[in-house]
mmCIF file of C-alpha atoms in Angstrom:
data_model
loop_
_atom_site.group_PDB
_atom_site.id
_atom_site.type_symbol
_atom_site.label_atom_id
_atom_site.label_comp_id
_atom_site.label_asym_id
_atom_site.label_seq_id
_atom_site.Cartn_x
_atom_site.Cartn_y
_atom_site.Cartn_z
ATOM 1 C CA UNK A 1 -77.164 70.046 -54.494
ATOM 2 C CA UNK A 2 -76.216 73.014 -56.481
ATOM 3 C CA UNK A 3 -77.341 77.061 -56.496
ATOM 4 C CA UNK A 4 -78.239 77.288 -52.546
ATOM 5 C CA UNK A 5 -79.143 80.536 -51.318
ATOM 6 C CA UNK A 6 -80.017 82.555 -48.472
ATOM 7 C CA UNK A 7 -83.737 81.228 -48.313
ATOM 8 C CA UNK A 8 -82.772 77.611 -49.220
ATOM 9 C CA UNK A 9 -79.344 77.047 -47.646
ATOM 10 C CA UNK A 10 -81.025 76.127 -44.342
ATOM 11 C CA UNK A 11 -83.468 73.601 -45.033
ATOM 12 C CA UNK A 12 -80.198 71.813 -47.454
ATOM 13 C CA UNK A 13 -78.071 71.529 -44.510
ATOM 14 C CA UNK A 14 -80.713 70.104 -42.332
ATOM 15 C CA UNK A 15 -81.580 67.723 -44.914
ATOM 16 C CA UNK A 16 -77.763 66.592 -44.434
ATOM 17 C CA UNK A 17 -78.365 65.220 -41.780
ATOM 18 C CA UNK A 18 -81.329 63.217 -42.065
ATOM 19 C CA UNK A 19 -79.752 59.999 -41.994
ATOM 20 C CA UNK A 20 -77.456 60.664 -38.520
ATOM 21 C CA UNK A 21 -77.662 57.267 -36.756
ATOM 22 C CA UNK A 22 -78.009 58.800 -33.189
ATOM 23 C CA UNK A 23 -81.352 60.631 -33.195
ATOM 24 C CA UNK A 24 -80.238 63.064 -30.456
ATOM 25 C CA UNK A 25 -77.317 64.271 -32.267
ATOM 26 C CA UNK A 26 -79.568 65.202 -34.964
ATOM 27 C CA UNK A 27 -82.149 66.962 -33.175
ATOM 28 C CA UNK A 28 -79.174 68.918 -31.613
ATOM 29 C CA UNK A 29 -77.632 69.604 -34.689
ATOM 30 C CA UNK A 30 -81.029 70.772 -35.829
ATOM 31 C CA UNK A 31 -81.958 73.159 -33.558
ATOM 32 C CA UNK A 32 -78.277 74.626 -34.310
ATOM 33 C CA UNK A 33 -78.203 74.872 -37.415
ATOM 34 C CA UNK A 34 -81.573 76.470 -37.657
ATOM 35 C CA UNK A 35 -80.828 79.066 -34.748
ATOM 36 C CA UNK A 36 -77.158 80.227 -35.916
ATOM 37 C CA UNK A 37 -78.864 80.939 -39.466
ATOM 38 C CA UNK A 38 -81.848 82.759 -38.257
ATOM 39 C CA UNK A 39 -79.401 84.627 -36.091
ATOM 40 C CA UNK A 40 -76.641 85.390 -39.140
ATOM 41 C CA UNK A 41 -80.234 86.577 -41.195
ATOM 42 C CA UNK A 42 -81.451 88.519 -38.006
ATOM 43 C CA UNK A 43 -78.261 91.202 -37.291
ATOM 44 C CA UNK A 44 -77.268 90.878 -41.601
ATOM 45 C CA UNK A 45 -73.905 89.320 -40.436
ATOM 46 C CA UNK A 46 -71.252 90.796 -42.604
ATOM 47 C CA UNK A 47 -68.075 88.465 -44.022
ATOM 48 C CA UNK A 48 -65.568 90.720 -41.928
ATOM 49 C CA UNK A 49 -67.617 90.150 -38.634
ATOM 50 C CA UNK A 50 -68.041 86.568 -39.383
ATOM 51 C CA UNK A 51 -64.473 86.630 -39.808
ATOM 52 C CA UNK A 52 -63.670 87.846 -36.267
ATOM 53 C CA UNK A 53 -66.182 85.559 -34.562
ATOM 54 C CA UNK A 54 -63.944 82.827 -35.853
ATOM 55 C CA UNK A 55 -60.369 84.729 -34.893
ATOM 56 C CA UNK A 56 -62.158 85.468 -31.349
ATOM 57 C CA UNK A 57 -63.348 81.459 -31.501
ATOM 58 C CA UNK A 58 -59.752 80.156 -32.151
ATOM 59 C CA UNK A 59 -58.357 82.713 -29.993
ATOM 60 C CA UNK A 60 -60.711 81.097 -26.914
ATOM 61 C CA UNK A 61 -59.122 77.850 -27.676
ATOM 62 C CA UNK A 62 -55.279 78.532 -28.116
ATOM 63 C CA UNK A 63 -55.523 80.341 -24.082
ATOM 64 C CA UNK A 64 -57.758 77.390 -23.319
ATOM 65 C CA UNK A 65 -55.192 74.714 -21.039
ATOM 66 C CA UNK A 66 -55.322 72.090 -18.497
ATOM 67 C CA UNK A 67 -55.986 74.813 -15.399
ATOM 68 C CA UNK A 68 -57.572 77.870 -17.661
ATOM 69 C CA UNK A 69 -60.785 76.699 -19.359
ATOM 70 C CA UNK A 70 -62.030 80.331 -21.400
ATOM 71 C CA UNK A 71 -65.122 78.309 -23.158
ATOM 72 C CA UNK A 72 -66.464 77.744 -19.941
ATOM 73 C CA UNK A 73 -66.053 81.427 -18.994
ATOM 74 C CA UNK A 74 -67.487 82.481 -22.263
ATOM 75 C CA UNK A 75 -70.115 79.993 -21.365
ATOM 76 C CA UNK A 76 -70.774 82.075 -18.085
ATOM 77 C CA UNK A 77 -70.487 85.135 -19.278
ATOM 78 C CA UNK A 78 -73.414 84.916 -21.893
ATOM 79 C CA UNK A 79 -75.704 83.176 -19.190
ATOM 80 C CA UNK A 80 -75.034 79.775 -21.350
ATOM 81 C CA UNK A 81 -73.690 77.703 -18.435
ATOM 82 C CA UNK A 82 -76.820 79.061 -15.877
ATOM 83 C CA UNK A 83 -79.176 78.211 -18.302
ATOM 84 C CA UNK A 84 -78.086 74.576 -18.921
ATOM 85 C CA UNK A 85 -77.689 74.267 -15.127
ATOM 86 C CA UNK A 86 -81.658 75.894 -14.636
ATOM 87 C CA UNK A 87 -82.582 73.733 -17.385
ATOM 88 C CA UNK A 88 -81.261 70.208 -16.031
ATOM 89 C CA UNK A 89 -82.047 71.293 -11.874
ATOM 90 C CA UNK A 90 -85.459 71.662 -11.254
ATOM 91 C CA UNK A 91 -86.100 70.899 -7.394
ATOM 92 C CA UNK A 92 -89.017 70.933 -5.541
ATOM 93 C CA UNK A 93 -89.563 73.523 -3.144
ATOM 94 C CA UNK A 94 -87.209 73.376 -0.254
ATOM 95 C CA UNK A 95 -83.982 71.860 -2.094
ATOM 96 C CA UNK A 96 -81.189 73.830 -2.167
ATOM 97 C CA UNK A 97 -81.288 75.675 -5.970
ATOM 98 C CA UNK A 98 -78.218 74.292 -8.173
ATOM 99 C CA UNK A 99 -75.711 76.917 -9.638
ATOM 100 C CA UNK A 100 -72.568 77.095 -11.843
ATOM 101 C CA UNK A 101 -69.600 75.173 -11.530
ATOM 102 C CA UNK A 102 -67.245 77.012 -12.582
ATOM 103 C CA UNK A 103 -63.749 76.572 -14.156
ATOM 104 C CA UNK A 104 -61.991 75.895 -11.327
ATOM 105 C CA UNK A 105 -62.856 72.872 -9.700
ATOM 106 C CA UNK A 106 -59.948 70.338 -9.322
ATOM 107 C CA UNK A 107 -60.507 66.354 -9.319
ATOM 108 C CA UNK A 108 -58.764 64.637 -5.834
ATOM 109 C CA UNK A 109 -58.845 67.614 -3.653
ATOM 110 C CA UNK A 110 -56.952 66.549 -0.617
ATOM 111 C CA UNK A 111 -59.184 64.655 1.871
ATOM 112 C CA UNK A 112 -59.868 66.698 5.422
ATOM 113 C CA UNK A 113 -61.256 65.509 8.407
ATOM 114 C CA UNK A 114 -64.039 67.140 9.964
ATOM 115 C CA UNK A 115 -63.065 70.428 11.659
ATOM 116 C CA UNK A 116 -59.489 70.319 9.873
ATOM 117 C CA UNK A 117 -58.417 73.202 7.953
ATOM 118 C CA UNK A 118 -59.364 73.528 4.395
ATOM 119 C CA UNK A 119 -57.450 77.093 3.707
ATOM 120 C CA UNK A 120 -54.127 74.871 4.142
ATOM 121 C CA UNK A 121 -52.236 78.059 4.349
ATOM 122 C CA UNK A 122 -54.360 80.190 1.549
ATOM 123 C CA UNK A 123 -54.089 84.087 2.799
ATOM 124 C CA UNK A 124 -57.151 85.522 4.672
ATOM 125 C CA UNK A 125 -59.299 86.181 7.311
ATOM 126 C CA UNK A 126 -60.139 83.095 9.302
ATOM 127 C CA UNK A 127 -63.653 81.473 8.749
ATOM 128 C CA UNK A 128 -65.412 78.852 10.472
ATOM 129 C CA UNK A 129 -67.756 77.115 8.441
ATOM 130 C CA UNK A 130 -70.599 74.249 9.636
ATOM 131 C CA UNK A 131 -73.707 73.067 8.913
ATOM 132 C CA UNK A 132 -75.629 70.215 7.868
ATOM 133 C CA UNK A 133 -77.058 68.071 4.732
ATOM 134 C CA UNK A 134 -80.319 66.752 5.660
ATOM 135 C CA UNK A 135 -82.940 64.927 2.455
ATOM 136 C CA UNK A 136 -86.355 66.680 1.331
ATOM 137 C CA UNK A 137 -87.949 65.594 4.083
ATOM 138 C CA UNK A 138 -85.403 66.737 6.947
ATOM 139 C CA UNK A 139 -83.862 63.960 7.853
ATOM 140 C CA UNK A 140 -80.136 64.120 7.896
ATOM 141 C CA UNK A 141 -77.811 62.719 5.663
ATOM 142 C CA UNK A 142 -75.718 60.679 6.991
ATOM 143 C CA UNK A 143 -71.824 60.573 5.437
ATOM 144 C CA UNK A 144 -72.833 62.736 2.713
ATOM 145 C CA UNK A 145 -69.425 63.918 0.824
ATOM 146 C CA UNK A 146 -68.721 67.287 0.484
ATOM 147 C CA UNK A 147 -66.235 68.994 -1.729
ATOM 148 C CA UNK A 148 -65.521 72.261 -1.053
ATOM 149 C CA UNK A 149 -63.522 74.958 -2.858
ATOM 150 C CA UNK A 150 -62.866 78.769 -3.011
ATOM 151 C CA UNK A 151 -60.226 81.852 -3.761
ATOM 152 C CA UNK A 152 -57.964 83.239 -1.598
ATOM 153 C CA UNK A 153 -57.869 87.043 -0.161
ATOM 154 C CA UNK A 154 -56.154 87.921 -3.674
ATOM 155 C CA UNK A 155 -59.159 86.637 -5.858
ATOM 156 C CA UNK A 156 -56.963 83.513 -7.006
ATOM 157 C CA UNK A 157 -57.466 79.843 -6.959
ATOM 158 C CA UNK A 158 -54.912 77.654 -6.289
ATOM 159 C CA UNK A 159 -54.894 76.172 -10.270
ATOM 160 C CA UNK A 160 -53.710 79.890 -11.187
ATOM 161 C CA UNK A 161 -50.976 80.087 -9.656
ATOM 162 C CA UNK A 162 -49.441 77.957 -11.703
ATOM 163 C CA UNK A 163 -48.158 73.931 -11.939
ATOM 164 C CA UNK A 164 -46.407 72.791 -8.845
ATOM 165 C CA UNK A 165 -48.512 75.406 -6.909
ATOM 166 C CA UNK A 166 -49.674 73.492 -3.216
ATOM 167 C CA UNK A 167 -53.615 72.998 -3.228
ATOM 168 C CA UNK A 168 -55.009 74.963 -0.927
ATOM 169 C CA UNK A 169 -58.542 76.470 -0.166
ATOM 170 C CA UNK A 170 -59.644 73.407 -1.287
ATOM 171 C CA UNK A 171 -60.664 69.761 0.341
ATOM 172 C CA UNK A 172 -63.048 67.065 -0.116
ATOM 173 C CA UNK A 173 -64.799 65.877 3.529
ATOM 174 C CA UNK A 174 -67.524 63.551 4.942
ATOM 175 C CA UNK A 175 -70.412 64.422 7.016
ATOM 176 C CA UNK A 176 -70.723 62.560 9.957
ATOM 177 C CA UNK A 177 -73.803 59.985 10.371
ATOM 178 C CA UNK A 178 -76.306 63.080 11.778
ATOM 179 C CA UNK A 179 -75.188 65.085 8.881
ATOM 180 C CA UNK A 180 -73.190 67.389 10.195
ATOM 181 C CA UNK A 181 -70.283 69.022 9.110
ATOM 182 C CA UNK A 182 -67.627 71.863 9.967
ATOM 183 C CA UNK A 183 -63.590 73.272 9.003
ATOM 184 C CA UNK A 184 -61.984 76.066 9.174
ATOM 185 C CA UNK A 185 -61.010 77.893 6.018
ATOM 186 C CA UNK A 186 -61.078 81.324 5.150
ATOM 187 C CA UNK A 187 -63.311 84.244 4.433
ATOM 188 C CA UNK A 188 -64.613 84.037 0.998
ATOM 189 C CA UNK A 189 -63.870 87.595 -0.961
ATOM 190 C CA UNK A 190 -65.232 88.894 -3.990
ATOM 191 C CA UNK A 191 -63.139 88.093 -7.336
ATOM 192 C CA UNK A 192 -62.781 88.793 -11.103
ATOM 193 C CA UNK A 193 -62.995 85.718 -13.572
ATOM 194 C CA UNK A 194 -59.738 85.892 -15.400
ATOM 195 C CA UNK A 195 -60.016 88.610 -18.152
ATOM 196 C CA UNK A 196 -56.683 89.149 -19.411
ATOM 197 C CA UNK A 197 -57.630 87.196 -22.450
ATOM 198 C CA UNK A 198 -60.138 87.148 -24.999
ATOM 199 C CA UNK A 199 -63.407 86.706 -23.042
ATOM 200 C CA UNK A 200 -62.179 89.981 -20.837
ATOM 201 C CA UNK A 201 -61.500 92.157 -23.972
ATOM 202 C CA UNK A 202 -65.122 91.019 -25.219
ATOM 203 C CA UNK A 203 -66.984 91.840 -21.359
ATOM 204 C CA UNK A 204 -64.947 95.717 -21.779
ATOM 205 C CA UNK A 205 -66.496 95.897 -24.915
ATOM 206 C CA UNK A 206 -69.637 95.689 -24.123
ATOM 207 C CA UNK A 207 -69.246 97.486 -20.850
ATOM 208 C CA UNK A 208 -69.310 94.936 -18.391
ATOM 209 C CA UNK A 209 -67.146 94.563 -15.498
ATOM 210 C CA UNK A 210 -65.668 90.756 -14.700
ATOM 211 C CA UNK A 211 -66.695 90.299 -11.050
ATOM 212 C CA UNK A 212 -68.519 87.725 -8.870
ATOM 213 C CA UNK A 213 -69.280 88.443 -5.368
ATOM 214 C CA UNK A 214 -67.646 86.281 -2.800
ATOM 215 C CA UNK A 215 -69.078 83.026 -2.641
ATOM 216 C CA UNK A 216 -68.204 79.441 -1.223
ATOM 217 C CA UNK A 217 -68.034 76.541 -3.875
ATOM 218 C CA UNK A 218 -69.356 73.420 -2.636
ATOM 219 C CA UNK A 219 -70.372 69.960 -4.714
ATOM 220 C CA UNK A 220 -72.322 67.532 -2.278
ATOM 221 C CA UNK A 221 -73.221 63.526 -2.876
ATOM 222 C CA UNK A 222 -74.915 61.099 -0.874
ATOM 223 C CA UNK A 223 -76.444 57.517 -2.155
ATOM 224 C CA UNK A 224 -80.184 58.292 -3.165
ATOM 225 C CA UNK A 225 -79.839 61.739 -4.012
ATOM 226 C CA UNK A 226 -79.082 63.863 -6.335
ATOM 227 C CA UNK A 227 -75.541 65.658 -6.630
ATOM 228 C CA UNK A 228 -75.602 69.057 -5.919
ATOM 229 C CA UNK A 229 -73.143 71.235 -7.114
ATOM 230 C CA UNK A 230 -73.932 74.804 -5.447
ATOM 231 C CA UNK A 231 -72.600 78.609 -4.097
ATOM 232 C CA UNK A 232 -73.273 80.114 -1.118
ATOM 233 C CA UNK A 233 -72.495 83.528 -1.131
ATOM 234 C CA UNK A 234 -71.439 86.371 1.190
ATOM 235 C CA UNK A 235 -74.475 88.618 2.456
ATOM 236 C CA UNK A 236 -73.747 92.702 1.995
ATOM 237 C CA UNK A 237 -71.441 91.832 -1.329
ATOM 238 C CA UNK A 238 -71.545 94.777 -3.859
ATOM 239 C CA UNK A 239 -71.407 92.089 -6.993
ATOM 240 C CA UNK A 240 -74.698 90.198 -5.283
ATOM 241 C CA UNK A 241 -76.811 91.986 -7.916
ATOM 242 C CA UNK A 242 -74.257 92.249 -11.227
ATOM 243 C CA UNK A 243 -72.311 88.900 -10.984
ATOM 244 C CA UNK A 244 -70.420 88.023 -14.264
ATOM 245 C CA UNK A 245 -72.258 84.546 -14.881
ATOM 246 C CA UNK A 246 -75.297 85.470 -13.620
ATOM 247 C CA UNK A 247 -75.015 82.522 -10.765
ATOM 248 C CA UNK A 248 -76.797 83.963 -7.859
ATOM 249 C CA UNK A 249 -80.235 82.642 -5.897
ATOM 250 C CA UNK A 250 -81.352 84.750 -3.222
ATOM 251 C CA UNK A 251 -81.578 81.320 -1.566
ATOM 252 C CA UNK A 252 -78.013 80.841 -1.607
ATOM 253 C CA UNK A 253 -77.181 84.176 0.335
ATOM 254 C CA UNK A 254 -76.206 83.974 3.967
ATOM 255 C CA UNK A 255 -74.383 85.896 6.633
ATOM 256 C CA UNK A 256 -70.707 85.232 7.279
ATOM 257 C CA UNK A 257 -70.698 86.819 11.653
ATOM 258 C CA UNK A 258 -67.432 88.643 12.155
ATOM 259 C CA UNK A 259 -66.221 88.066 16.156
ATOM 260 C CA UNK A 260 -63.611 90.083 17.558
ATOM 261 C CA UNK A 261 -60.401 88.361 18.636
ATOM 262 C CA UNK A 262 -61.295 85.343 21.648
ATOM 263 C CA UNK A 263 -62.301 81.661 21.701
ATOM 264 C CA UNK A 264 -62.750 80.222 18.342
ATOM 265 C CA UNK A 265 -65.508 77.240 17.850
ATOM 266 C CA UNK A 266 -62.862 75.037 17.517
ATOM 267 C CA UNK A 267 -61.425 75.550 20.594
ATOM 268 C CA UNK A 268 -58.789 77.412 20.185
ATOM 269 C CA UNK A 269 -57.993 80.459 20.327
ATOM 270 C CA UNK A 270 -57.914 83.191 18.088
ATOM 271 C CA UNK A 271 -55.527 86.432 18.309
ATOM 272 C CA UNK A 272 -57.459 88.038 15.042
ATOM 273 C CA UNK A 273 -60.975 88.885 14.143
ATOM 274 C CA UNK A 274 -62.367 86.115 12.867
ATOM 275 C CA UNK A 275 -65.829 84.905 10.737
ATOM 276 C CA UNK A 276 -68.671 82.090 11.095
ATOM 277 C CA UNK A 277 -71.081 80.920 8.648
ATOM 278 C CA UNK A 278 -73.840 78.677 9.292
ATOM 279 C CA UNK A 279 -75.457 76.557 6.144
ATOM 280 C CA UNK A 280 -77.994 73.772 5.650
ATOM 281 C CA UNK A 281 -78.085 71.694 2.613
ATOM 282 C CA UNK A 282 -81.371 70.500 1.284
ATOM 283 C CA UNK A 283 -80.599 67.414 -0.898
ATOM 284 C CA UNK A 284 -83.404 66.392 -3.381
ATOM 285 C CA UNK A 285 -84.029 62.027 -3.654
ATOM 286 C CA UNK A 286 -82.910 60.380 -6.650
ATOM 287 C CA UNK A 287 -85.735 59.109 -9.218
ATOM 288 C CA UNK A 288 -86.294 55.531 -8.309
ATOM 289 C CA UNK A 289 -84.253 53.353 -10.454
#
């Protein structure tokens, strides 16, 4: 295979890979190579900005560690990681829409019983959160497992502060058998995706600030349905309409009710203002094995 150009080179690197054993890895590879050539021919890439595409690739993956993942923020930044998530959660009407996970969920969160308290000492303002998970057709889920995470008042998870650092804001529980669920925790505040590295210098390039309005993590599971990995997000938030990866469903928006100091639903009570929030999960079957 010798004297490739810029109107052959494509169609010789394809033909590379006609004989890949796994089918799928070829159509991906494909579609890939096709796309990134069309786009070099598209914008007449020069060598020097090919060049810093790699030095901005490699510099991704030397900040890249066990509790700072910058692919998936670069993933979330250009819309890549809501896409694949659209893509791959099509519900029917009435489920609860699907949005990004984010970097910062943590395997093993400490188990919680219901109405314990999630913040485990994370700063901010008190919040009492409860709800239910009921199936497609209303019925509640019974034991369905929740795993719930979220910043503090600073705009840090507990993986940034560093190893050794106690996990807090974080918990997995279980809904009891009517579906129902509740824990105090904190109010959810908005926050900027780390951008002291190179995914930060790339969003103040291009003008963009690094914010995501406040929002509540949760990942739900329950035998015959489908996982659900979902925000909900704090009504009145000025990022609502701008946020960094692009995650938000008007769906997903509710109202976090600030009381003043009193009786809190838990039965105590409270000497500060404090917040509820009320949320119902719509979980969508499994196909049929």
């Amino acid at each position: 295979m010798r004297n490739l150009d810029e109107d052959n080179i494509t169609r010789a690197v394809i033909g590379m890979h006609a004989d890949a054993a796994n089918p799928r890895l070829r159509e991906i590879m494909t579609g890939l190579v096709q796309h990134l050539h069309a786009f070099a021919r598209d914008v007449a890439l020069t060598e020097d900005e090919w060049f810093e595409g790699i030095r901005f690739l490699t510099e991704v993956g030397h900040i890249t560690n066990g509790t700072r993942q910058e692919f998936i923020l670069l993933s979330d930044t250009l819309g890549l990681s809501m896409l694949v998530t659209a893509l791959n959660n099509k519900k029917p009407k009435g489920c609860t829409e699907a949005t990004v996970f984010g970097p910062f969920h943590v395997e093993d969160s400490p188990r919680v019983e219901l109405g314990g308290d999630v913040a485990n000492g994370a700063p901010g303002e008190p919040c009492y959160v409860r709800g239910t998970v009921v199936g497609l057709d209303g019925r509640p889920v019974p034991n369905a497992e929740l795993q719930v995470w979220q910043a503090d008042e600073a705009g840090f998870y507990d993986v940034q502060y560093g190893d050794g650092a106690p996990q807090r804001a974080r918990a997995t529980l279980q809904a009891d058998e009517q579906g129902g669920f509740h824990f105090k925790t904190i109010r959810a505040e908005a926050y900027p995706i780390p951008h002291d590295g190179p995914v930060g210098r790339l969003l103040e390039a291009l003008g963009r600030h690094p914010w995501r309005p406040a929002h509540l993590h949760f990942m739900i599971t329950a035998p015959g349905y489908e996982r659900l990995i979902t925000h909900v997000f704090r009504n009145g938030d000025r990022y609502l309409d701008s946020d960094a990866v692009f995650g938000v469903r008007s769906s997903l928006i509710a109202d976090w009710i600030e009381h003043p100091p009193g009786p809190a639903p838990d039965g105590s009570r409270s000497e500060v203002p404090f917040y509820t929030l009320d949320f119902r999960f719509v979980l969508n079957p499994a196909p049929a094995a």
